[in-house]
Coordinates of C-alpha atoms in Angstrom, one line a residue:
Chain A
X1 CA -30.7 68.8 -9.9
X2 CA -32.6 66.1 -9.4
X3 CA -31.0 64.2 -11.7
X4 CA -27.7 65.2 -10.9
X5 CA -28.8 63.7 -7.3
X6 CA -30.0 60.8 -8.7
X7 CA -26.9 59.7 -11.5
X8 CA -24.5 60.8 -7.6
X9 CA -26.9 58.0 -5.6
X10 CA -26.3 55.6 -8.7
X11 CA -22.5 56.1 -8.2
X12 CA -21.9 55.8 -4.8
X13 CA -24.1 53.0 -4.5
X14 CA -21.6 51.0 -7.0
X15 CA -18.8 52.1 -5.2
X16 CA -20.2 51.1 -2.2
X17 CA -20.9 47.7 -3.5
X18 CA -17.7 47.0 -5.8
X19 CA -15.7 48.1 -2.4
X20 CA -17.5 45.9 0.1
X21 CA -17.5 42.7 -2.5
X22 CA -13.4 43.5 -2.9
X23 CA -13.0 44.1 0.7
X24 CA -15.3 40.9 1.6
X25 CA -13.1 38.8 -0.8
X26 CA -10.1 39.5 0.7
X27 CA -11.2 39.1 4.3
X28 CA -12.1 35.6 2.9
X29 CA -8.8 35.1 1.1
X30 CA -7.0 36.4 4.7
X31 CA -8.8 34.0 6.5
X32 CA -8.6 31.1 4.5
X33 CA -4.7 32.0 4.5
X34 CA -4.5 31.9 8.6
X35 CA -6.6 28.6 8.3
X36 CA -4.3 26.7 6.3
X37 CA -1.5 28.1 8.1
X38 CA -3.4 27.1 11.7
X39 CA -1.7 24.4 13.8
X40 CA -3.0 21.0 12.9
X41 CA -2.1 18.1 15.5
X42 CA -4.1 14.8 15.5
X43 CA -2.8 11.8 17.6
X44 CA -3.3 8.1 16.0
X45 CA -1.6 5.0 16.1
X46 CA -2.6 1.7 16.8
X47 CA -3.0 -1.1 19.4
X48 CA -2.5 -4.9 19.6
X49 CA -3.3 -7.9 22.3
X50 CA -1.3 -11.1 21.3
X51 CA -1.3 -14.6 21.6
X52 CA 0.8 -17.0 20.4
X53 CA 1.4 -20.6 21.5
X54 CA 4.0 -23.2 20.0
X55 CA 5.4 -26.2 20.5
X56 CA 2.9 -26.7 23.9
X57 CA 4.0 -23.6 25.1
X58 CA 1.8 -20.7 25.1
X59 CA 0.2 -17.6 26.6
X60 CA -0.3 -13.9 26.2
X61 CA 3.2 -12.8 24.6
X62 CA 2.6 -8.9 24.4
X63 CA 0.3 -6.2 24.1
X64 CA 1.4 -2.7 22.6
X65 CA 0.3 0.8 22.3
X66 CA 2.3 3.0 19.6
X67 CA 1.1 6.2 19.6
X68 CA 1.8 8.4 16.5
X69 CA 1.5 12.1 17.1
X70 CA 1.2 14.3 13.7
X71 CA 1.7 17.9 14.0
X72 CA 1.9 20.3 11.2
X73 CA 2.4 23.8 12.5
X74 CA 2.6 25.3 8.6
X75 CA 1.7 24.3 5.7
X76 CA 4.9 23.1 4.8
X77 CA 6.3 22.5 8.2
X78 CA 5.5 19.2 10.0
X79 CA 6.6 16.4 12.7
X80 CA 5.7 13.5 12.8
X81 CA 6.3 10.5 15.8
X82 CA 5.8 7.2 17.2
X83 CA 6.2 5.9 20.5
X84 CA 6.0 2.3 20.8
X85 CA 5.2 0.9 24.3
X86 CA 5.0 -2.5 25.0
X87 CA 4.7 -5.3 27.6
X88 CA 6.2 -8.2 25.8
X89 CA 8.9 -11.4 26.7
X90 CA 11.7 -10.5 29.0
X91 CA 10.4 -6.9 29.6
X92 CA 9.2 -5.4 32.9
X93 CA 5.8 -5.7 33.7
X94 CA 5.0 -1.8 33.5
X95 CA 6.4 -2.0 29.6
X96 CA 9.5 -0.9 27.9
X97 CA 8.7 2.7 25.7
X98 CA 11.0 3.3 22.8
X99 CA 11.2 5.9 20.1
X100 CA 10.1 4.3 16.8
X101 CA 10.5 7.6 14.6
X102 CA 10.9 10.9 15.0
X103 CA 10.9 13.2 11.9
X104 CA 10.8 16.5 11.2
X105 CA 10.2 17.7 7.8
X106 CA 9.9 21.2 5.8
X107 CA 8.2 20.5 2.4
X108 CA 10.8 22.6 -0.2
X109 CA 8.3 22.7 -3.0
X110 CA 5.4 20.3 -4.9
X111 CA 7.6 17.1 -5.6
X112 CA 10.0 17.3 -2.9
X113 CA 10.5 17.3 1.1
X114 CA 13.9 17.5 3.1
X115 CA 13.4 15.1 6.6
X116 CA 15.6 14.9 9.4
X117 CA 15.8 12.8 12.5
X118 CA 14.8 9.3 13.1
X119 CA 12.8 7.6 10.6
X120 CA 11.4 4.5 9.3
X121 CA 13.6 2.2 7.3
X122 CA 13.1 3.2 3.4
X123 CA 14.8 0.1 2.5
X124 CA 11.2 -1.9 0.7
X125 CA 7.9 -1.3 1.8
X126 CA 7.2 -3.6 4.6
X127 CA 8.8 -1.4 7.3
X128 CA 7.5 1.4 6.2
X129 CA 3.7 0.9 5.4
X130 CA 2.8 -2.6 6.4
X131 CA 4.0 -3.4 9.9
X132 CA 1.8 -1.5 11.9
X133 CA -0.2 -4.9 13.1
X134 CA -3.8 -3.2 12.2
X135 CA -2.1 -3.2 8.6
X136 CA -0.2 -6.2 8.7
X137 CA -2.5 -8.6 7.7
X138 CA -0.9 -11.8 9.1
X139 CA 0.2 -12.8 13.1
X140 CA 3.6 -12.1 12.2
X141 CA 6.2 -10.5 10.6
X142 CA 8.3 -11.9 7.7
X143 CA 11.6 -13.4 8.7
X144 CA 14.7 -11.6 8.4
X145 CA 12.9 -8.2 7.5
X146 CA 11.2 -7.7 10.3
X147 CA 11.0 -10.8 12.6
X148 CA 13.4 -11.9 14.3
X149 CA 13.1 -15.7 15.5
X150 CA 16.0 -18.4 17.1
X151 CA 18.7 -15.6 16.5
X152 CA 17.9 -14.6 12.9
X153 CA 18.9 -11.1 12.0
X154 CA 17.2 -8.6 10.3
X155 CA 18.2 -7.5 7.0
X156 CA 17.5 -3.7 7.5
X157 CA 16.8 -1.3 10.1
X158 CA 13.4 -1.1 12.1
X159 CA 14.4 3.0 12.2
X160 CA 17.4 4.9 11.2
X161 CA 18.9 8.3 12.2
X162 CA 20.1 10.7 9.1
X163 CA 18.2 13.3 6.8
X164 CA 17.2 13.1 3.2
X165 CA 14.7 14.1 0.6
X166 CA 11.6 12.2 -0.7
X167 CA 9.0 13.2 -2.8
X168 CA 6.7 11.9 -5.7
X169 CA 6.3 13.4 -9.3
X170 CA 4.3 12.5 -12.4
X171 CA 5.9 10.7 -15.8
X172 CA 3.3 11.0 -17.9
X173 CA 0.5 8.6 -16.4
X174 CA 2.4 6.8 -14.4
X175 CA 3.3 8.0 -10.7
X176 CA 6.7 8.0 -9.4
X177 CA 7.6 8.5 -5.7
X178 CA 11.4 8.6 -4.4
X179 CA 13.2 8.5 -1.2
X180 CA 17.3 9.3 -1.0
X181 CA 18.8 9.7 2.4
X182 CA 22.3 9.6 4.3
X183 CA 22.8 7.8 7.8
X184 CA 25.1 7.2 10.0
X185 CA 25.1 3.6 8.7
X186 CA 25.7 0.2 10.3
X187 CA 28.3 -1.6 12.6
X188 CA 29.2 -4.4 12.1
X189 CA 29.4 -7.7 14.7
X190 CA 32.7 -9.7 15.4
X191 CA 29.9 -13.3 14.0
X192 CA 29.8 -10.9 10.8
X193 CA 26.6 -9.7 11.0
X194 CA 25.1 -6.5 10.7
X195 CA 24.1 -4.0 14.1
X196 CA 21.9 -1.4 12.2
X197 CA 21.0 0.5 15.8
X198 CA 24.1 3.8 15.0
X199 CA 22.7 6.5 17.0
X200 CA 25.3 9.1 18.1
X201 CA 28.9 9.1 17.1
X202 CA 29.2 7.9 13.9
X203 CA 31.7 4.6 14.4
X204 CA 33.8 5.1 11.2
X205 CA 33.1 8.7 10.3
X206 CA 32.1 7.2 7.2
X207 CA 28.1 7.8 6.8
X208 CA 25.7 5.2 4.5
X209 CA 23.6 5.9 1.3
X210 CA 20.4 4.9 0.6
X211 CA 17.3 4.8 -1.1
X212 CA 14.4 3.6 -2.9
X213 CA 12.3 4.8 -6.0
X214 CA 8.6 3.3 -6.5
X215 CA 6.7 3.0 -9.7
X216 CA 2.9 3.3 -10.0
X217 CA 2.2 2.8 -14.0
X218 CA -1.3 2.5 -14.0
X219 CA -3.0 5.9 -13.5
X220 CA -5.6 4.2 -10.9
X221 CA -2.2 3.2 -9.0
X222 CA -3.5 -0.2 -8.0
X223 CA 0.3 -1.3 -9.0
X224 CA 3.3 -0.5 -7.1
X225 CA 7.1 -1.9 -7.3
X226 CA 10.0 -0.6 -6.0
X227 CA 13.6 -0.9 -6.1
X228 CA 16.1 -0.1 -3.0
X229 CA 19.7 0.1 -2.3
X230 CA 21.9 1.1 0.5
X231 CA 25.9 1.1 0.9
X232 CA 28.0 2.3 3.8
X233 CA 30.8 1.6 5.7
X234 CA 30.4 -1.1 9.2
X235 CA 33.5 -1.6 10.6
X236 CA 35.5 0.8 13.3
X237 CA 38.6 -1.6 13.7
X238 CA 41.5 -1.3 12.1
X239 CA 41.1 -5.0 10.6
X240 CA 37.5 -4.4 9.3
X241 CA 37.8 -0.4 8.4
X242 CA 37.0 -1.4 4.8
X243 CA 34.5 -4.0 6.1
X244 CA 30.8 -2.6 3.5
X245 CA 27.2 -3.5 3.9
X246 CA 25.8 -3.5 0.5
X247 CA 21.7 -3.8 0.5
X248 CA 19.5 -4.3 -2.4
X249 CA 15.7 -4.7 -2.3
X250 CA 12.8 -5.6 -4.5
X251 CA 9.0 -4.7 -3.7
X252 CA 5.8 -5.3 -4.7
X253 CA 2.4 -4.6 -4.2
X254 CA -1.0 -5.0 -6.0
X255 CA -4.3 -4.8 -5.1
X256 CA -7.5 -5.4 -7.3
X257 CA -10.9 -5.1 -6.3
X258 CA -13.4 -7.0 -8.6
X259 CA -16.9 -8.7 -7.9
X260 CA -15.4 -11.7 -6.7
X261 CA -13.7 -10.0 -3.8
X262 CA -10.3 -8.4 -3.3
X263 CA -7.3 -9.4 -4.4
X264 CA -3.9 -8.1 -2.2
X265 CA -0.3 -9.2 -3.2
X266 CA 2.4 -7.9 -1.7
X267 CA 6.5 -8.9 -1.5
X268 CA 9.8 -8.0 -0.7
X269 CA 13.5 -9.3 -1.3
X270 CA 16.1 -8.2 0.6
X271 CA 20.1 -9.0 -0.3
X272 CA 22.6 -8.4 1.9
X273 CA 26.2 -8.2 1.4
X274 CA 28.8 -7.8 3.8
X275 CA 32.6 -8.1 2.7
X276 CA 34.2 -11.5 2.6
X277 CA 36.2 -11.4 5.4
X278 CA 37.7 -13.3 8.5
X279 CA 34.8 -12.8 11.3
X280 CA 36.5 -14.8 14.7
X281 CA 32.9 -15.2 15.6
X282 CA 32.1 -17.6 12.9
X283 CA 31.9 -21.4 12.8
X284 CA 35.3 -20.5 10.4
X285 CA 37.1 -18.1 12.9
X286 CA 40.1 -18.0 10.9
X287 CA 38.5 -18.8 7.0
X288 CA 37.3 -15.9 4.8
X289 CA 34.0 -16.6 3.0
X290 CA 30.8 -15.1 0.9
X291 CA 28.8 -12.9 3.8
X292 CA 26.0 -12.7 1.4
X293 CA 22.2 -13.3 3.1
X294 CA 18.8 -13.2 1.4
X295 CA 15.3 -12.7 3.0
X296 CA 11.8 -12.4 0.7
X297 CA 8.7 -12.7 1.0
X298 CA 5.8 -13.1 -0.6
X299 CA 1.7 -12.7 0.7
X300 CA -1.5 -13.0 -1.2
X301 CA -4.6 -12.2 0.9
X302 CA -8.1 -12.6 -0.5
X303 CA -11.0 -10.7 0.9
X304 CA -14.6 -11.8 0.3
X305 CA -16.9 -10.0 -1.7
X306 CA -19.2 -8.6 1.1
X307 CA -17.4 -9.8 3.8
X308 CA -16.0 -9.0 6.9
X309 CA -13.1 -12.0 6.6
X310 CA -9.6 -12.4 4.8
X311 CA -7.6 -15.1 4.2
X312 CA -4.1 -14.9 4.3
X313 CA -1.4 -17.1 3.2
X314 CA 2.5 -16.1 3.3
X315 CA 5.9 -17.5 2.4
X316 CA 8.8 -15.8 3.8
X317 CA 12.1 -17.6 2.8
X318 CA 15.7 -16.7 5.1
X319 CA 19.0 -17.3 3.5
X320 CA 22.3 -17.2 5.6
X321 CA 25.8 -18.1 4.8
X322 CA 26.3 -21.6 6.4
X323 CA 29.5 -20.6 8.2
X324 CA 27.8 -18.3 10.3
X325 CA 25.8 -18.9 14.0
X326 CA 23.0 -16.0 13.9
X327 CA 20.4 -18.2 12.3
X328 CA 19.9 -20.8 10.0
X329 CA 18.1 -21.0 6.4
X330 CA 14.4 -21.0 7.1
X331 CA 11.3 -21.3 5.4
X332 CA 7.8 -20.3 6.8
X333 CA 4.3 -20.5 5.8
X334 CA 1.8 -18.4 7.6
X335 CA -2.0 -19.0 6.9
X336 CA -4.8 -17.2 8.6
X337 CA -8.4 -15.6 8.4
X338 CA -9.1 -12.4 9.4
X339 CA -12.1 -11.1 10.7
X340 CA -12.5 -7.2 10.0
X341 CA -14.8 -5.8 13.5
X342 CA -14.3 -2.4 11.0
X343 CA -12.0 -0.1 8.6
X344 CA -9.2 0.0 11.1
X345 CA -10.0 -3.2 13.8
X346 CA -9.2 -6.5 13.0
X347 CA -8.9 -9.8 14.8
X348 CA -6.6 -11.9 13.4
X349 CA -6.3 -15.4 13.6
X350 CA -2.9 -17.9 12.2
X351 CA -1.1 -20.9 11.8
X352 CA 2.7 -20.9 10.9
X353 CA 4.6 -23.7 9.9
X354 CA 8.5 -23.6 9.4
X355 CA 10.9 -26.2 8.2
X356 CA 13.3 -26.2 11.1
X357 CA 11.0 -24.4 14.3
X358 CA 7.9 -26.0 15.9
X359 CA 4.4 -25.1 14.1
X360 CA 3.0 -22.4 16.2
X361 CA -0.6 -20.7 16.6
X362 CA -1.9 -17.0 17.0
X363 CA -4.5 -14.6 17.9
X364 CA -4.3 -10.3 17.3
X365 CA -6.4 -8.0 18.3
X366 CA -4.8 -5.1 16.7
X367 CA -7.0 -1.4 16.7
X368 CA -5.8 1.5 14.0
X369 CA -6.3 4.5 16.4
Chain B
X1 CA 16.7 -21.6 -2.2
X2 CA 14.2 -22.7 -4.5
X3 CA 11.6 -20.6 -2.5
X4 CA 13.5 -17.0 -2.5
X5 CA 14.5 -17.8 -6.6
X6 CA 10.6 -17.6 -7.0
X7 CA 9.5 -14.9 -4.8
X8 CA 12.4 -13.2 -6.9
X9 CA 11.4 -13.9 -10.2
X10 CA 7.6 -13.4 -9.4
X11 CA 9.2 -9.6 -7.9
X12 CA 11.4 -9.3 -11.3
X13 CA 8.4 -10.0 -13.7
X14 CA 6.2 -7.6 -11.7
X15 CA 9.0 -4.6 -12.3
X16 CA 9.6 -5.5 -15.9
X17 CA 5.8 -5.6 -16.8
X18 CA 5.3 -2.0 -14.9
X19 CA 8.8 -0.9 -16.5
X20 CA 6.7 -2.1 -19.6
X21 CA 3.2 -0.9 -19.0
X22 CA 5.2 2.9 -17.8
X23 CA 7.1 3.1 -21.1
X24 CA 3.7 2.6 -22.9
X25 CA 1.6 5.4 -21.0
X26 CA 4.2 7.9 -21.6
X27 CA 5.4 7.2 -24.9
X28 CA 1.1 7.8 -25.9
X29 CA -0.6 11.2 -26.1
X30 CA -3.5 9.7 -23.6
X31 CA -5.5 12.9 -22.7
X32 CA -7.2 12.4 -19.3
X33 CA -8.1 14.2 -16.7
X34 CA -5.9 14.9 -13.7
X35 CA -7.3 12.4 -11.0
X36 CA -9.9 13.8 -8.2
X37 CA -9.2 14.2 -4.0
X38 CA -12.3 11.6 -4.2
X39 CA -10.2 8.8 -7.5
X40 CA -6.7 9.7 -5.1
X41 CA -8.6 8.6 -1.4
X42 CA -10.0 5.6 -3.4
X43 CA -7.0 4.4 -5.3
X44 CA -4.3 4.9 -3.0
X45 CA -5.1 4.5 0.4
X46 CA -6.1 0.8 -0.1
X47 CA -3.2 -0.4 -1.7
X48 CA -1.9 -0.2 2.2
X49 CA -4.9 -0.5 3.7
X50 CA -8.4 -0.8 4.2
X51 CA -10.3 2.9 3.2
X52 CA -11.2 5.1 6.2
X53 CA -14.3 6.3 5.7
X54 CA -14.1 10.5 5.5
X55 CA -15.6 11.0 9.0
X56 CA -13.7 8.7 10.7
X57 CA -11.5 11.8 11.6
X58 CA -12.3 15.8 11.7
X59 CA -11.3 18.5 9.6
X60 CA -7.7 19.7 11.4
X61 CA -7.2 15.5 12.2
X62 CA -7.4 15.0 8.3
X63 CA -5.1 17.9 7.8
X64 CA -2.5 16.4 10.0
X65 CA -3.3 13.2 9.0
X66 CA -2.9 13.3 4.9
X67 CA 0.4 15.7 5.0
X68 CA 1.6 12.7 7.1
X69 CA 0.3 9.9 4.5
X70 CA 1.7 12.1 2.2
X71 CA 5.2 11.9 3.7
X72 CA 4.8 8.3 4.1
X73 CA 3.5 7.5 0.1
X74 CA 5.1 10.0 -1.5
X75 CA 2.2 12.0 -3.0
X76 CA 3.0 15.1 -4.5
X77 CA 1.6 18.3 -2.6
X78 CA -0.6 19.4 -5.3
X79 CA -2.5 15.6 -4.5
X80 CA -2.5 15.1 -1.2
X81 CA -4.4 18.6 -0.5
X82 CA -6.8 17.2 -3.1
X83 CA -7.2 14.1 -1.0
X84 CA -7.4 16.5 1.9
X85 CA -10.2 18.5 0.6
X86 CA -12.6 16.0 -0.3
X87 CA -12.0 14.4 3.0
X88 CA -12.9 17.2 4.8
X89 CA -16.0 18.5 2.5
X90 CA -17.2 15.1 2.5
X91 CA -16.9 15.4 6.1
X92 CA -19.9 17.7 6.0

């Protein structure tokens, strides 16, 4: 009996503590589940104080704060945002706010995510990883891709509104990431240039392509270039309904850390073509001609080994049809030294030379929030 | 002119070698490991810019933060939770 009693005890006691392990590891499984799936909202951004002085004319051009609020309420749910508010030339006192993105995404498996709303440019890399000014490692922007100085256009969006899919997959070693998306597309100016701000109706019913793949081929991904094109539609008169923006792109970017310090290159061309055609705000009203402009740069910082400062040199080089009036061919040099207060806060210091503008001279204090 | 034709061909030679150097690590049978949350943080968050350090930023910030880096550099999903992860247990 006793042993009967005994072999019973042995029983239930395995039961009881095969059942409780099972029953603790799916608690653990359950929880880790509502976890991942908890709401996740952080807010960064960044923050900039500017000065820039040129030609004997100077003072304290702007100071921004561009908030960027990430929310992920699933795991593959998510939204994503930047306000941008600024006190800069020609704008109230209390600061202008504007929307720089908006996106909302839903992640469709490992390699791929649909997005919709108002996003970054995906034309290069520069507008949509380097311009944030605690990133940017110069005072300034490169001409004609993101700066715009005496009337020079920009050669892509800041944002635009559409949807699209972007991802990343392997190839072997290499890494391959991908962005394809539809917009509303241009308009296009009566001087022939190109108004990339087409929020609402769509002017020609006619939306734009674009996109850009990037290639990483060295598995430690130091090593990135990418190539970009975008085609759609501008004009909404009758004259110009077969007026076509046609954008091509080139990027770069490598950076290389060795016991001499680190080495940063990064670039970007942009070609833009807009139809020959007769523009009646052009120096040649009345004359067809090549509507083809160019903009590239190209920036090599060096960090020292140990150090908290960078230097900085760029060439950024503007190309514009001569019959035009937005702008003229330019050429500018930016040098300056960076001093890094930490990760994300930097205080920038710069010198830019062009060949037809005054040489001008800058300080950032830009702060990654 | 002469200033865009260089920054063009220095862009063109850069795509052709990693066009190049990407035809050569695929067409080999290289057997390595699937890179680390700790190899991804350290490799690909400085090609942008400079490293944060893992507790710059809490756990649920770093959840929010790398599915938006993830969005934004086109890591696969599998990856970024792996940059994720370490983040958050180095956090600790």
């Amino acid at each position: 009996m006793k042993k009967h009693i005994l072999k019973l005890g042995i029983v239930l006691s395995m039961l009881l503590f095969f059942g409780a392990k099972n029953l603790f590891a799916q608690n653990t499984e359950t929880i880790q589940k509502q976890v991942d799936n908890q709401k996740k909202i952080a807010v960064v951004g960044y923050a900039t104080a500017n000065y820039f002085s040129k030609g004997g004319n100077g003072g304290f051009i702007s100071s921004t704060f561009n908030p960027i609020f990430v929310y992920r309420p699933t795991n593959r749910l998510s939204f994503n945002a930047e306000l941008e508010i600024e006190v800069a030339d020609a704008q109230e006192w209390d600061g202008a706010v504007a929307l720089e993105f908006a996106e909302l995404a839903y992640e469709l498996n490992n390699n791929m995510t649909f997005y919709a709303g108002k996003f970054l440019s995906p034309i290069g890399t520069y507008q949509q990883r380097y311009h944030p000014a605690w990133i940017n490692k110069s005072i300034n922007n490169p001409i004609g891709i993101q700066n715009e100085v005496n009337g020079i256009k920009r050669l892509q969006g800041d944002s635009e509104i559409g949807m699209g899919l972007k991802g990343g997959f392997y190839a072997g070693n290499s890494r391959l990431n991908y962005n394809v998306y539809i917009t509303n597309g241009p308009k296009l100016n009566d001087d022939g240039s190109v108004n990339w701000d087409n929020v609402g109706m769509d002017n020609n019913n006619s939306p734009a392509v674009g996109g850009r793949i990037g290639i990483l081929p060295f598995a430690n991904s130091t090593f990135e270039v990418g190539i970009s094109g975008y085609r759609g539609k501008a004009g909404d008169k009758t004259a110009y309904s077969n007026v076509n923006v046609t954008l091509f792109a080139l990027d770069l970017n490598y950076v290389k850390h060795t016991d001499f310090g680190k080495f940063d290159i990064k670039g970007q061309y942009n070609n833009q073509k807009v139809s020959d055609g007769v523009y009646p705000g052009t120096k040649v009203a009345f004359q067809p001609f090549n509507n083809t402009t160019s903009a590239s740069y190209l920036q090599l910082a060096y960090r020292f080994p140990n150090s908290k400062l960078e230097l900085v040199n760029r060439i950024a080089n503007f190309n514009v049809p001569n019959q035009v009036t937005w702008g003229a061919d330019q050429t500018r040099f930016t040098t300056g030294l960076d001093y890094w207060i930490s990760w994300n806060t930097v205080f920038k210091f710069g010198v830019d030379f062009a060949n037809n503008d005054a040489t001008g001279i800058g300080f950032t204090f830009a702060m990654g929030l | 002119m002469k200033n865009s034709l260089g920054i063009i061909s220095i862009l063109i030679i850069g795509i052709l070698i990693s066009i190049n150097l990407s035809s050569c690590t695929t067409n080999k049978k290289v057997v390595s490991s699937e890179p680390s949350g700790a190899e991804l943080w350290a490799n690909n968050c400085l090609r942008c810019h400079n490293m944060p350090p893992p507790n710059a930023y809490s756990d649920v910030d770093w959840d929010a933060i790398t599915n938006h880096m993830q969005k934004v550099a086109g890591f696969t999903t599998k990856d970024i939770n792996k940059v994720a992860a370490f983040l958050k247990s180095a956090n600790h």
